[in-house]
Tab-separated table of C-alpha atoms and ligand atoms in Angstrom:
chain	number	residue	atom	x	y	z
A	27	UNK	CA	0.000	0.000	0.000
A	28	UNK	CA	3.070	2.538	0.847
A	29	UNK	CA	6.408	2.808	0.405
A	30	UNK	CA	9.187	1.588	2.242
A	31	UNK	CA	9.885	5.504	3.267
A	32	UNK	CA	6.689	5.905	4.183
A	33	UNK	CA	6.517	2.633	6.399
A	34	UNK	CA	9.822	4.109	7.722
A	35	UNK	CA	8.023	7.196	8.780
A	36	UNK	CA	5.460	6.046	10.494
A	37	UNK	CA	7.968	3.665	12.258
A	38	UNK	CA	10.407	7.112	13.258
A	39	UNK	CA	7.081	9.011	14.627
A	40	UNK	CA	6.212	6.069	16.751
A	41	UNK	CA	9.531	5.954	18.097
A	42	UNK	CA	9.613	9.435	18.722
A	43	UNK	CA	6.337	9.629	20.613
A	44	UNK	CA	7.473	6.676	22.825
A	45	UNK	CA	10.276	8.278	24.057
A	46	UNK	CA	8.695	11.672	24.851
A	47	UNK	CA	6.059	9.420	26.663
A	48	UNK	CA	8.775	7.165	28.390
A	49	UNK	CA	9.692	10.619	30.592
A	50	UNK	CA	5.765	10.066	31.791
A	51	UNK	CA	7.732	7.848	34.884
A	52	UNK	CA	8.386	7.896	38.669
A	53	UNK	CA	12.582	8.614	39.197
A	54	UNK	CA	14.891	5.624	38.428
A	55	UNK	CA	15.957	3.335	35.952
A	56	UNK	CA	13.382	2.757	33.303
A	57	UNK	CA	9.517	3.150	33.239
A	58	UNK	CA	7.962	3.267	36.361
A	59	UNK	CA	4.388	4.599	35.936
A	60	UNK	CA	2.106	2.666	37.740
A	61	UNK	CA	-2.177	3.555	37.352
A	62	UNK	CA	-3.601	6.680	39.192
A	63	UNK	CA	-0.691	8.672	39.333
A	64	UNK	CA	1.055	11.757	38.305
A	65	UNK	CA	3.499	9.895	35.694
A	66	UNK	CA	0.058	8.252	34.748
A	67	UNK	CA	-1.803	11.545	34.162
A	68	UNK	CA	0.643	13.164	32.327
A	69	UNK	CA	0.544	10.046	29.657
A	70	UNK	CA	-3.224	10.667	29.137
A	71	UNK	CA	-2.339	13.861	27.847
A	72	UNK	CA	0.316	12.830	25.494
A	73	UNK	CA	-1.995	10.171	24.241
A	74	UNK	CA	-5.032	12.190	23.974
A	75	UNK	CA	-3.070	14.190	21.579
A	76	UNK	CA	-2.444	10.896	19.582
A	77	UNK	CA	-5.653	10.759	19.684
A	78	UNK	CA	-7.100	13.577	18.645
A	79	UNK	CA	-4.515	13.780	15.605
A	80	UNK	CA	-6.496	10.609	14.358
A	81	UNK	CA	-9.285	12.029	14.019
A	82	UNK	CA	-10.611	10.330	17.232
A	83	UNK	CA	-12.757	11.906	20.267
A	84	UNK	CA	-11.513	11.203	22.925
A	85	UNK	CA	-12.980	10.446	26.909
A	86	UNK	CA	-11.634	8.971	30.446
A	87	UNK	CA	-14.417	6.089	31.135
A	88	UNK	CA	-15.182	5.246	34.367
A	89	UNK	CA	-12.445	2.683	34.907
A	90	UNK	CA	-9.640	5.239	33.822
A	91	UNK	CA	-9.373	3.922	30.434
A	92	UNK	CA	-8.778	6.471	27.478
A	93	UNK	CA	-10.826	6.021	24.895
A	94	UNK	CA	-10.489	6.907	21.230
A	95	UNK	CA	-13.262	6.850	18.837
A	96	UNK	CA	-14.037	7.097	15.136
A	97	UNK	CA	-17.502	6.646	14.260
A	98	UNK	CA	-18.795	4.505	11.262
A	99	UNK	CA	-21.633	3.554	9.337
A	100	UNK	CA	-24.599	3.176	11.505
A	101	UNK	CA	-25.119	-0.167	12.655
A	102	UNK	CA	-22.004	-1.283	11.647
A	103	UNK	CA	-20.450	-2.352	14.718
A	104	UNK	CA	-17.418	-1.378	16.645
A	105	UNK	CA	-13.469	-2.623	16.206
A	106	UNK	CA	-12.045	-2.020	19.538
A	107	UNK	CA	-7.812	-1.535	19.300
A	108	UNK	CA	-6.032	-1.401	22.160
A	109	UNK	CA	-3.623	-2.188	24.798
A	110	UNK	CA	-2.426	-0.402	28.299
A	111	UNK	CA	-0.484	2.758	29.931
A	112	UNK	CA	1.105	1.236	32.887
A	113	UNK	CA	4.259	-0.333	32.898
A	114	UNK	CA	6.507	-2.160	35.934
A	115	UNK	CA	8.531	-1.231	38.494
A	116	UNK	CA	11.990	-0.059	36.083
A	117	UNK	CA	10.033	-1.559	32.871
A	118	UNK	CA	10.497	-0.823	29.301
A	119	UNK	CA	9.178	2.544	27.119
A	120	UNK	CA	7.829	-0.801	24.746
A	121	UNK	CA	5.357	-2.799	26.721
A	122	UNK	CA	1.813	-1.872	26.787
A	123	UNK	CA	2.191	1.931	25.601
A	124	UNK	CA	3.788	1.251	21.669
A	125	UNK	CA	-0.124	-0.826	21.836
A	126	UNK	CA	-1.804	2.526	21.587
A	127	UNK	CA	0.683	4.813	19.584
A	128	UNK	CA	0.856	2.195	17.022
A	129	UNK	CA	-3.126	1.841	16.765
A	130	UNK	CA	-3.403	5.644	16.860
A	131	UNK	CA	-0.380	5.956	14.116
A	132	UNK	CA	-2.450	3.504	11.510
A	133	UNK	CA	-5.886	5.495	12.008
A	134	UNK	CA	-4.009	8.693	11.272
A	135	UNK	CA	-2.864	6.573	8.474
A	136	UNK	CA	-6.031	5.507	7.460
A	137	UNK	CA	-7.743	9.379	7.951
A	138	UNK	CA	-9.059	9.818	4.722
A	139	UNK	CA	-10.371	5.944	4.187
A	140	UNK	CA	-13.625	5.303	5.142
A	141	UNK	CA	-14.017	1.707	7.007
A	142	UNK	CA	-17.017	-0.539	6.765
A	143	UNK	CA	-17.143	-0.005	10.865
A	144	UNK	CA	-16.751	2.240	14.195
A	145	UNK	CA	-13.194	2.441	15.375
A	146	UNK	CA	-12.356	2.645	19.370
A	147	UNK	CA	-8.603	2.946	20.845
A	148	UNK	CA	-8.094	1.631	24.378
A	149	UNK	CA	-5.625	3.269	26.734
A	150	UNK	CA	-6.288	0.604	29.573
A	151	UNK	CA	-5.154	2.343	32.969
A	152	UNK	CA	-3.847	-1.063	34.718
A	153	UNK	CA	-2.716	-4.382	33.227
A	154	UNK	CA	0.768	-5.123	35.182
A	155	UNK	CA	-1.234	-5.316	38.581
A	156	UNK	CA	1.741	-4.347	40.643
A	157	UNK	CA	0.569	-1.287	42.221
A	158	UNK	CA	-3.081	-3.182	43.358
A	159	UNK	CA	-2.866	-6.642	43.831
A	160	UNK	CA	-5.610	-6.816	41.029
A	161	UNK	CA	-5.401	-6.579	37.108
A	162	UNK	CA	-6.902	-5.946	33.918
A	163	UNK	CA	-10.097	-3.761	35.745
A	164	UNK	CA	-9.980	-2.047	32.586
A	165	UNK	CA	-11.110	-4.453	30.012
A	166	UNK	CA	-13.202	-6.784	33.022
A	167	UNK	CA	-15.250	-3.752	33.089
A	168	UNK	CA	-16.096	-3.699	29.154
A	169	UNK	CA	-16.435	-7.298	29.429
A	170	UNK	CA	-18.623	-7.854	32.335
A	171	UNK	CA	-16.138	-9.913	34.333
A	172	UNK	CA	-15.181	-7.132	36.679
A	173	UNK	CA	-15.665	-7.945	40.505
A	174	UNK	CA	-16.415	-4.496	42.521
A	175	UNK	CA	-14.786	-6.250	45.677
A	176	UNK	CA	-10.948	-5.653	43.881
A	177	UNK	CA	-11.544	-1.990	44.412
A	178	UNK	CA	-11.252	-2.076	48.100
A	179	UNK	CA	-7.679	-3.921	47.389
A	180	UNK	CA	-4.274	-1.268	48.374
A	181	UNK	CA	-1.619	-0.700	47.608
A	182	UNK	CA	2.068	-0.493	49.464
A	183	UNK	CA	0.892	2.536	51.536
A	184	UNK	CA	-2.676	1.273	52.140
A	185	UNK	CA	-4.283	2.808	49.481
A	186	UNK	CA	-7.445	1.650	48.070
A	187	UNK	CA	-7.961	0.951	44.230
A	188	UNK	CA	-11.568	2.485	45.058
A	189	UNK	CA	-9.842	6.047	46.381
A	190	UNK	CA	-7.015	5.871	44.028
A	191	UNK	CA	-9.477	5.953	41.340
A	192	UNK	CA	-12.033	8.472	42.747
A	193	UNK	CA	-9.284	10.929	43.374
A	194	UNK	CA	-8.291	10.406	39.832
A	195	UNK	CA	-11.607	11.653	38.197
A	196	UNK	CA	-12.770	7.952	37.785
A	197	UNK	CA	-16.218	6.679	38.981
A	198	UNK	CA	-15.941	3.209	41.335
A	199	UNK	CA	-19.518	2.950	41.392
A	200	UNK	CA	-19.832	3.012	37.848
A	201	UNK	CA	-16.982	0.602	36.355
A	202	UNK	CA	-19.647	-2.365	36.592
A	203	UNK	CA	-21.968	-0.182	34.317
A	204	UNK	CA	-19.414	0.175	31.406
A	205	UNK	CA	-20.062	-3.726	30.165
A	206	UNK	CA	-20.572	-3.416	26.080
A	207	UNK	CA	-23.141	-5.142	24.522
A	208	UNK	CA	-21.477	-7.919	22.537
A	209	UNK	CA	-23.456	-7.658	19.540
A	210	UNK	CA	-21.657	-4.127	18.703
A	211	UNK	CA	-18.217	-5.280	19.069
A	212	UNK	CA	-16.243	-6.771	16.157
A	213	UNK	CA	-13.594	-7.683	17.588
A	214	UNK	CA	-10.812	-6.557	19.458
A	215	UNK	CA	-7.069	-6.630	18.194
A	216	UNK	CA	-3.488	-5.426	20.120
A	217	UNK	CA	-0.465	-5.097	19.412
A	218	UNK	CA	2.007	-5.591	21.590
A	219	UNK	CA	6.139	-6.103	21.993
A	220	UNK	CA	6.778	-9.866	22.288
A	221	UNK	CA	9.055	-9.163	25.766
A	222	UNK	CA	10.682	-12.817	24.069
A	223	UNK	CA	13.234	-13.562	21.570
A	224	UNK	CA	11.226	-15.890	19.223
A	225	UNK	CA	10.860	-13.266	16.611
A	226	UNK	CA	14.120	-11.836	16.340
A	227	UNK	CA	15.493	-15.716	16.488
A	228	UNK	CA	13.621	-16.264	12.901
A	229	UNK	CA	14.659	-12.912	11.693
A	230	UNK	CA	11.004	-11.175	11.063
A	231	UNK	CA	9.384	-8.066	12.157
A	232	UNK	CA	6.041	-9.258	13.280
A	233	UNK	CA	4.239	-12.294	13.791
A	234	UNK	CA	0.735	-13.063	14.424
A	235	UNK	CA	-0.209	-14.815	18.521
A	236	UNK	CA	-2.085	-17.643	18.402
A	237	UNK	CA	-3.078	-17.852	22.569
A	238	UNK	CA	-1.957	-16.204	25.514
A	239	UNK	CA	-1.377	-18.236	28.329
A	240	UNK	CA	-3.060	-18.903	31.757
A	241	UNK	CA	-1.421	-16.791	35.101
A	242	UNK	CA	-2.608	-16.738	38.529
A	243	UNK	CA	-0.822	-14.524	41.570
A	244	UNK	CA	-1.245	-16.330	44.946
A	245	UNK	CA	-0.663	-14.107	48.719
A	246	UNK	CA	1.363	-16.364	50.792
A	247	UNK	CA	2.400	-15.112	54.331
A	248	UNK	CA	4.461	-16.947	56.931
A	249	UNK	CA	4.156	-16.013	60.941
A	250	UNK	CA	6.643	-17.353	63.065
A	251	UNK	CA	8.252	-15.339	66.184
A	252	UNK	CA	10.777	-12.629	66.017
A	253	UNK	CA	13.622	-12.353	68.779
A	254	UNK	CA	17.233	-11.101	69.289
A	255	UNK	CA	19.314	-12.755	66.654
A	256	UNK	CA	21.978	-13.244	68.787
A	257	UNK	CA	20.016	-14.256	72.092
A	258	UNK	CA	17.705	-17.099	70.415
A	259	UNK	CA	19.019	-20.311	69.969
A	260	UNK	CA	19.018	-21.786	66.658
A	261	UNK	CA	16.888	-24.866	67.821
A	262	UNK	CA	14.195	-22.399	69.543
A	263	UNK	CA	13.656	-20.407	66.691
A	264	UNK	CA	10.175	-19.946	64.512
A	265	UNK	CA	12.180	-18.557	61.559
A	266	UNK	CA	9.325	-17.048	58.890
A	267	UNK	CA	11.899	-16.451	56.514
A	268	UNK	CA	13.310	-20.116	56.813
A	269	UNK	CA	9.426	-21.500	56.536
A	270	UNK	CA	9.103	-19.775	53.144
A	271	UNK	CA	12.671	-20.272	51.393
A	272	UNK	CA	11.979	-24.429	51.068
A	273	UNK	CA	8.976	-23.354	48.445
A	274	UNK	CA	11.296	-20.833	46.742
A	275	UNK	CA	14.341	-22.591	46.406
A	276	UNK	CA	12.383	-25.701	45.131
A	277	UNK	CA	10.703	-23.870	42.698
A	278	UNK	CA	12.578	-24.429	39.154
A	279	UNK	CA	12.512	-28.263	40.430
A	280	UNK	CA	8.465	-28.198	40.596
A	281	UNK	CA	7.896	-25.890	37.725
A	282	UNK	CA	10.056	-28.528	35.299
A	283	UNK	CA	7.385	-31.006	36.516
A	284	UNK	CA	4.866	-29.362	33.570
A	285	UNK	CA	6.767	-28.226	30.483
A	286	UNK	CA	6.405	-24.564	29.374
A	287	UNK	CA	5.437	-23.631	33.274
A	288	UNK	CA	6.701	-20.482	34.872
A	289	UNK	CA	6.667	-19.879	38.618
A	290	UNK	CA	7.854	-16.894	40.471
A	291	UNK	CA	8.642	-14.904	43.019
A	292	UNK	CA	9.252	-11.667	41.951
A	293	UNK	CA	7.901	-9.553	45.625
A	294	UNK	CA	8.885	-10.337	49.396
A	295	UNK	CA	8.301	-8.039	52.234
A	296	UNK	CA	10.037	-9.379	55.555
A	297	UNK	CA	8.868	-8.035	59.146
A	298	UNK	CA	10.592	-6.443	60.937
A	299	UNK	CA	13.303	-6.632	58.330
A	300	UNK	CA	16.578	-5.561	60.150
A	301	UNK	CA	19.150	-7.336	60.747
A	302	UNK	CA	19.480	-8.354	63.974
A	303	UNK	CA	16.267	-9.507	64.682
A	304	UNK	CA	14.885	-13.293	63.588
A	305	UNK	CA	11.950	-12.441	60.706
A	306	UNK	CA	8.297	-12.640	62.700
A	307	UNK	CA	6.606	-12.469	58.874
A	308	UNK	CA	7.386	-13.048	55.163
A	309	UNK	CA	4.463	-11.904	52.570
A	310	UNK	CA	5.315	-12.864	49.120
A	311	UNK	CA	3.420	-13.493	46.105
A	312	UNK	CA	4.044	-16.617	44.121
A	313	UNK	CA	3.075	-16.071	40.274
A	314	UNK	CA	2.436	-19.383	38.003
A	315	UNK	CA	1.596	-18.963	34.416
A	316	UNK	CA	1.049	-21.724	31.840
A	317	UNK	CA	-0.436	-22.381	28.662
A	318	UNK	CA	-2.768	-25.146	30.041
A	319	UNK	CA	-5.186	-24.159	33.245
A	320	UNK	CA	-4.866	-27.754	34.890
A	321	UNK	CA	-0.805	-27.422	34.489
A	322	UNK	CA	-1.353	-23.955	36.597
A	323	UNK	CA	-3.639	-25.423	38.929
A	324	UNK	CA	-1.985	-28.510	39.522
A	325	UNK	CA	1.297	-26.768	40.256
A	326	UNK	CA	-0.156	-24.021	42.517
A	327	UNK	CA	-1.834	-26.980	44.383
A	328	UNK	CA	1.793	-28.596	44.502
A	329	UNK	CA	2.938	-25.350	46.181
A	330	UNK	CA	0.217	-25.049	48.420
A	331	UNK	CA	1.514	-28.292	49.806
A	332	UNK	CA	5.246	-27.573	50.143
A	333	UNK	CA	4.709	-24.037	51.543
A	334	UNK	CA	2.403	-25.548	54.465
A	335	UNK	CA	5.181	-28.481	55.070
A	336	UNK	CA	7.559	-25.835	55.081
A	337	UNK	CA	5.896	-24.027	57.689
A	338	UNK	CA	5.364	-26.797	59.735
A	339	UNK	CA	8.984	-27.539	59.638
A	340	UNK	CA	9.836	-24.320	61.230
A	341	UNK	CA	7.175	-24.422	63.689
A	342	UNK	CA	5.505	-21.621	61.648
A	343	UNK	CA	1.829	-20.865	60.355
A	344	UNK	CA	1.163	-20.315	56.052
A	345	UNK	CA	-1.864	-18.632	54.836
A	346	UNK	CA	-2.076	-19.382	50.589
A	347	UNK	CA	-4.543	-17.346	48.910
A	348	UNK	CA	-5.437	-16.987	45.712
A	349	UNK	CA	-5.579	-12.687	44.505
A	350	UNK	CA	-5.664	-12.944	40.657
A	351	UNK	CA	-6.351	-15.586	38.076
A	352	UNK	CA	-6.777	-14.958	34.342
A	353	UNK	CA	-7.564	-18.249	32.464
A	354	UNK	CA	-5.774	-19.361	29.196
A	355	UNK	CA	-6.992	-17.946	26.256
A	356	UNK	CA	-7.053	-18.831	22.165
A	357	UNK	CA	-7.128	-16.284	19.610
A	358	UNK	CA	-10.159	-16.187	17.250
A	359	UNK	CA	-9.247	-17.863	14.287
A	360	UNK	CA	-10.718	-15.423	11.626
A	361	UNK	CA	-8.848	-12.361	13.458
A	362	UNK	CA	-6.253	-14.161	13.511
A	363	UNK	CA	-6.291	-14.977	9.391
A	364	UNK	CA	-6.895	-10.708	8.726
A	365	UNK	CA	-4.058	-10.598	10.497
A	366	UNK	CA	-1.780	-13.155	8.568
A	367	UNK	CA	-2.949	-12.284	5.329
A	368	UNK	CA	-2.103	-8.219	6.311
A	369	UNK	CA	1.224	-9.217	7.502
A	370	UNK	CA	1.976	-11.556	4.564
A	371	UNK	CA	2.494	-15.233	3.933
A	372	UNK	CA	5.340	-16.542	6.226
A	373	UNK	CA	4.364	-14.256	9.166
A	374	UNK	CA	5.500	-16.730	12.426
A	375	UNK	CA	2.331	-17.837	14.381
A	376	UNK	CA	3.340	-18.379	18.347
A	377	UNK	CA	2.183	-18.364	21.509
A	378	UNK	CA	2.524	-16.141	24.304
A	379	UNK	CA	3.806	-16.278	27.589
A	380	UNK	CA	3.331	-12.847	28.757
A	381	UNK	CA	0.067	-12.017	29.717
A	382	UNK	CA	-1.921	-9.145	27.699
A	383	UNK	CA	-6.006	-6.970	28.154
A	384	UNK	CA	-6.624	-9.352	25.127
A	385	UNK	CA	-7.306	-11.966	27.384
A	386	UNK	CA	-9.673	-10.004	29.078
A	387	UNK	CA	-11.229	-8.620	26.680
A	388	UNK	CA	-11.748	-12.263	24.619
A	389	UNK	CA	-14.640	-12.260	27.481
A	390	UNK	CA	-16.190	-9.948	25.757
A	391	UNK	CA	-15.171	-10.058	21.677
A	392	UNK	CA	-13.062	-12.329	19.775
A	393	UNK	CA	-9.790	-11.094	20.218
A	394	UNK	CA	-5.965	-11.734	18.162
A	395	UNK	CA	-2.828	-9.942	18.647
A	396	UNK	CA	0.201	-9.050	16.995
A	397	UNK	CA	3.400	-9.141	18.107
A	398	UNK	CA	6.742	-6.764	17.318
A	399	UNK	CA	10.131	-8.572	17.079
A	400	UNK	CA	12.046	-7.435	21.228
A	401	UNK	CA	15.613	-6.648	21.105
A	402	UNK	CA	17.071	-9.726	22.958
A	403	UNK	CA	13.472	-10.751	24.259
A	404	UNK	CA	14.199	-8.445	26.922
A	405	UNK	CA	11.501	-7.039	28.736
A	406	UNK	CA	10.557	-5.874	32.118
A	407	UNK	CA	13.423	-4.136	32.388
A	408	UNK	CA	14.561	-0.371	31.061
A	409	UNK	CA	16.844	-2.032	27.851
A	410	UNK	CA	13.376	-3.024	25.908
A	411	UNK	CA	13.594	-1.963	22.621
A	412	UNK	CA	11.742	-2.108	19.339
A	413	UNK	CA	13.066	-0.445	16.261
A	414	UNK	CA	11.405	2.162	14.154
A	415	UNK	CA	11.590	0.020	11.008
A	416	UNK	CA	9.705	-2.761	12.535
A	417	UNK	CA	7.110	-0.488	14.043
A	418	UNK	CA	6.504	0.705	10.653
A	419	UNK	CA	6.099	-2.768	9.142
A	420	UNK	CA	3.382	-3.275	12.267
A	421	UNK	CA	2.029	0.122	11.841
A	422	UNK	CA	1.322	-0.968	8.038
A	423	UNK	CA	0.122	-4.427	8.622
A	424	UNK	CA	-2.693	-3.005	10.784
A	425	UNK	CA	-3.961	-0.319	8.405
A	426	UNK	CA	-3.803	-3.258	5.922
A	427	UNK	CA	-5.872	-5.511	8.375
A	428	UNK	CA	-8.438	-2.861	8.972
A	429	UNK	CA	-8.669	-1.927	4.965
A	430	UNK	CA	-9.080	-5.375	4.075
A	431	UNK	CA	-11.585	-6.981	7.226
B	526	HGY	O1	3.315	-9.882	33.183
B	526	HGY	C1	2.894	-9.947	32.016
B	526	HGY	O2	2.891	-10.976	31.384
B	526	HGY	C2	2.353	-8.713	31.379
B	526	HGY	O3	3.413	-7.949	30.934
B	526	HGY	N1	1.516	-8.008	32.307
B	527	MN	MN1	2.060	-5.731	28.440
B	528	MN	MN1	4.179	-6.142	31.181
């Protein structure tokens, strides 16, 4: 449809607008901007100007999502496009965000075609779920899945989702009400980094996800009895930190027990945490993710069982409960044939193990995604990168998709 210069430009404009947005961030290393905060605020307004140079309106729903939308022939349904704002702790200026710019970048694109349907971009507040120990509120809430208890959920200083929200111009009693009516949704489609090397292994730009896998995040916390670390003897101690490290240590023994499995424990807070006294309490969340739901399930049972024995062992109590689950999901077959035929013959189909709104949001409309080839397959960390060239090609293959669905 364009030229190679033109793909290219498209490709430098979305690397340009990711690194003005990548300074939307708390201090430190990387991307930090978590939902409901300053660094998140000041990305709405970049992206509302994305936007608005598509020729989109643009609102804040309820939830906090931005939303982005080009109307179309009456009764011809919606295509939602989307992805989300919020990164990790130190992340990349890739993951989530380059979702949006990229969908915004092929409707400017596309501003002078008319499409046989309504357009809507999704700037979905939370995905990560580190700052709440929830996720994915956004596209629960368009999908019907949403459960009003996660708003009372807080954060690190005992925040609630509920106020964080409020106080950000968001409407907790209203999320439930922002469910869409299936029959007006086409479809939803994202694009997304892969955060894994698979694509830059076979040398290609893109490649076309056929299912994201299962995760769950389970709350484990270990009481035992603090005291003088030099006082106590060894034998008399009810070490919490010693209860918990059997589970973590064992971990990449149990996860090889299902192939393609990926436990973790990625957050720990000790009490009282100094070093001189014997740790009273150990919270820490234990993340499993796998393609198949009975793998997860079976494994998070397996640690359920190790983390009481390894309580008991140190004379110590385990609680093990369950905060977030997001079932595996497939991507819809004909989405995910626009796609291949827009990206070309040869485009690699795989899966993915990162978790994404799509899966969400295939609650509510059948879903596919695209992927752009990750520097290294690094991800979650600040040297994320994808280059301007392949953000082009992906930039391209969705004006293509939306042309020719
Ligand atoms: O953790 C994930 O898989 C995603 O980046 N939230
Ligand atoms: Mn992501
Ligand atoms: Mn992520």
């Amino acid at each position: 449809m364009i030229n190679s210069e033109a793909i290219m430009d498209w490709g430098q404009e979305a690397a340009r607008r990711l690194a003005e947005i990548a300074e939307c961030s708390a201090p430190g290393p990387g991307v930090t901007r978590f939902p409901f905060t300053v660094a998140h605020r000041a990305a709405i307004a970049q992206i509302d100007q994305w936007m608005t140079r598509a020729g989109l309106t643009v609102h804040m729903d309820a939830a906090g999502t931005v939303v982005g939308r080009r109307e179309g022939p009456a009764g011809a349904g919606t295509l939602l496009i989307g992805s989300h704002q919020d990164s990790v702790r130190g992340g990349g200026a890739y993951d989530g965000i380059m979702g949006i710019a990229l969908a915004c970048l092929a409707l400017e694109r596309l501003a002078d075609r008319d499409l046989p349907f309504a357009v809507e971009v999704l700037a979905f507040a939370d995905e990560e779920g580190v700052r709440f120990p929830t996720a994915l509120m956004g596209p629960r809430a368009l999908a019907g899945t949403f459960d009003p208890g996660v708003l009372e959920r807080c954060d690190a200083e005992g925040v609630s989702l509920r106020q964080a929200l409020a106080e950000f111009g968001g409407d907790p009693e209203a999320v439930a009400g922002l469910r869409r009516d299936p029959a007006g949704i086409r479809g939803y489609l994202e694009l997304h980094i892969e955060q894994g090397p698979v694509l830059e292994r076979a040398g290609q730009p893109v490649g076309v996800v056929s299912s994201i896998c299962g995760i769950e995040r389970n709350a484990l916390t270990f009481r035992g009895e603090t005291g003088h670390a030099g006082t106590v003897p060894m034998e008399a101690r009810r070490d919490a930190l010693v209860a918990a490290s059997g589970l973590i240590a064992a971990l990449p023994g149990v996860a090889a027990d299902w192939p393609g499995l990926r436990a973790t424990v990625g957050e720990m807070h000790l009490h009282p945490n100094v070093a001189n006294a014997i740790p009273e309490e150990v919270r820490l969340v234990l993340e499993i993710r796998a393609e198949q739901d009975a793998d997860r399930e079976a494994c998070a049972a397996r640690c359920r069982e190790m983390a009481e024995a390894g309580a008991r062992a140190a004379g110590c109590e385990v609680s093990f409960e369950r905060s977030y689950v997001q079932p595996a999901m497939a991507c819809d077959a004909d989405l995910v044939a626009v796609l291949r035929r827009a990206a070309g013959e040869g485009v690699p189909i795989l899966p993915s193990g990162a978790t994404h709104d799509a899966s969400a949001m295939a609650d509510l409309c059948p879903m596919a995604m695209l992927f752009l080839r990750c520097r290294g397959g690094l991800s979650h960390r600040p040297e994320e990168y994808a280059s301007p060239e392949d953000m082009g090609v992906a930039v391209e293959v969705l004006a293509r998709a939306l042309v020719e669905m």
